[in-house]
Amino acid sequence: MSMCHSFPAAMWLGRLCVVAALSVVVTTAATATATAANGVLLATPVLGPTELVRNSTGTFNCGQTSGTLYRNLDIPDLPARAWFANDSTTSPTTLLSSWAASRLDHGPSLDNLHRDCRVVFNSSWNTDPSFFDDRTWLDAPYFAAGGQGVKTVYALAHMEFHGWTDAHPKMCNNKTNPEPQYCWYNAVVLLKSVDGGQTFSHARPPPEHLVAAAPYVYTPSTPSLGYGDMSNVIEHNGYLYAFIHARRDVGAVRAGACLMRTAVSNFSDPASWRAWGGESRGFAVRFINPYREKPDDPAEHACVPVPSMSFLPLALAFNTFYGRFMATGEGQYVDPGTKQRSVGYQIALSDDLVHWDPPTLLRVKGPSDNYAAILDDTASRGFGRNIDRVAKDSGYLYFTQTTREGCSLPFGCRNIYRQGIEFQ
């Protein structure tokens, strides 16, 4: 994630930001408040003790534990996503937080999960950037209404083309520059399941599965470019919304969190998504495939970051306690009173997903912590298969933490933890 740039001793491996100094898991409760300009209290979240969700080392690791290409790792490298197997109130649950070779956790609830070593989606590792089909992370499935009988499921996925790696010879002119400053090309693509979310494949043959890309082709001198690092997908008034992220300014592309949407009925069409282009344009930005369409003005096809979203939003939910949408993520935080700066996990509230209240700091983020998301399967039961609702005191803050204990990989392994969260 982009937070890698916040730490001096950091490196990237795919989406994995690895920091040399490891943190100690936070086990004490934490509280935080934030106040909007009009004096309305936004939130007083209370965090409980830390619980281990998944240990990614030893017998719990389904993938490789050594090597150089890292095509079969079993490391959580996404914010936690979750869904129900069916619409019943006793449905089993599935947790997704995986690598570019995607695996799942299953169980009767999020309190009791077991690792399934089967790969449900694997990357193609295509060495041609025009196909947008290199390493790909199954990230954001959305389950449409219709009950257990609906077998077709679509999911947004994060794609990265790594031009500096040995697998892509002569694709990078800047191998002496530390990744990911150059030769990194991101895009959002669409995947499809025909068995109710048990396995996934390309929704259309690449590159027809392309959802969102920068309006520039890849070159061997390309800086870190493109869109990805998305949130989950959430429905509002007949549309599906998701945040996507640009890591740096390149040409007409501006770093920050962009919001895009498509009609619920159009999720199967990768080209149907439109991004927010500012208050005057609204959701009118059409993404293009720059290998097939040469724009006169690239800015017409580059989204505008949402000004009120000041952190990287990794998860969206409807908070039933506040009766508003809630984003969870990570980034720089400035205390409104003391003006002290920190890097931490944050939440923000919104009525329309476009305009957000000032953020609330949940807790300071350790240097090896990543991928914050709040999940609540208790509050989500009875509202379809998506776990995207959060109640007053039944949800959990999920996050990952790098560890070297019992791990032979040079960059460490990752565990998933969670802390109970109560809104007051």
PDB file of C-alpha atoms in Angstrom, residues 1 26 41-42 47 86 104 112 117 120-121 135 147 162 212 216 228 239 247-248 291 331 335 337 344 398:
ATOM      1  CA  MET A   1       0.000   0.000   0.000  1.00  0.00           C
ATOM      2  CA  VAL A  26      -1.445  -3.631  20.603  1.00  0.00           C
ATOM      3  CA  LEU A  41     -19.442  14.563  17.938  1.00  0.00           C
ATOM      4  CA  LEU A  42     -18.637  12.070  15.218  1.00  0.00           C
ATOM      5  CA  LEU A  47     -11.123  -0.973  20.934  1.00  0.00           C
ATOM      6  CA  ASN A  86     -26.204 -18.133   1.503  1.00  0.00           C
ATOM      7  CA  LEU A 104     -10.208 -18.495   1.569  1.00  0.00           C
ATOM      8  CA  ASN A 112     -14.484 -19.780  14.095  1.00  0.00           C
ATOM      9  CA  CYS A 117      -5.598 -24.429   0.999  1.00  0.00           C
ATOM     10  CA  VAL A 120      -9.720 -20.188  -5.846  1.00  0.00           C
ATOM     11  CA  PHE A 121      -8.103 -17.724  -8.264  1.00  0.00           C
ATOM     12  CA  ARG A 135      -0.219 -10.590 -10.808  1.00  0.00           C
ATOM     13  CA  GLY A 147     -30.647 -15.906  -2.458  1.00  0.00           C
ATOM     14  CA  HIS A 162       5.981  -5.277 -12.250  1.00  0.00           C
ATOM     15  CA  ALA A 212     -10.081   1.206 -14.533  1.00  0.00           C
ATOM     16  CA  TYR A 216      -1.260   6.185 -20.335  1.00  0.00           C
ATOM     17  CA  GLY A 228      -5.922  -0.018  -7.558  1.00  0.00           C
ATOM     18  CA  TYR A 239     -25.582   1.862  -7.633  1.00  0.00           C
ATOM     19  CA  ARG A 247      -0.321   6.163  -5.472  1.00  0.00           C
ATOM     20  CA  ARG A 248       1.311   9.239  -7.026  1.00  0.00           C
ATOM     21  CA  TYR A 291      -3.559   0.768 -25.743  1.00  0.00           C
ATOM     22  CA  GLY A 331      -3.021   7.291   6.629  1.00  0.00           C
ATOM     23  CA  ASP A 335      -5.130  15.824  15.793  1.00  0.00           C
ATOM     24  CA  GLY A 337      -6.700  20.001  18.936  1.00  0.00           C
ATOM     25  CA  GLY A 344      -2.989   5.407  12.117  1.00  0.00           C
ATOM     26  CA  TYR A 398      -9.190  -6.458  11.368  1.00  0.00           C
TER      27      TYR A 398
END
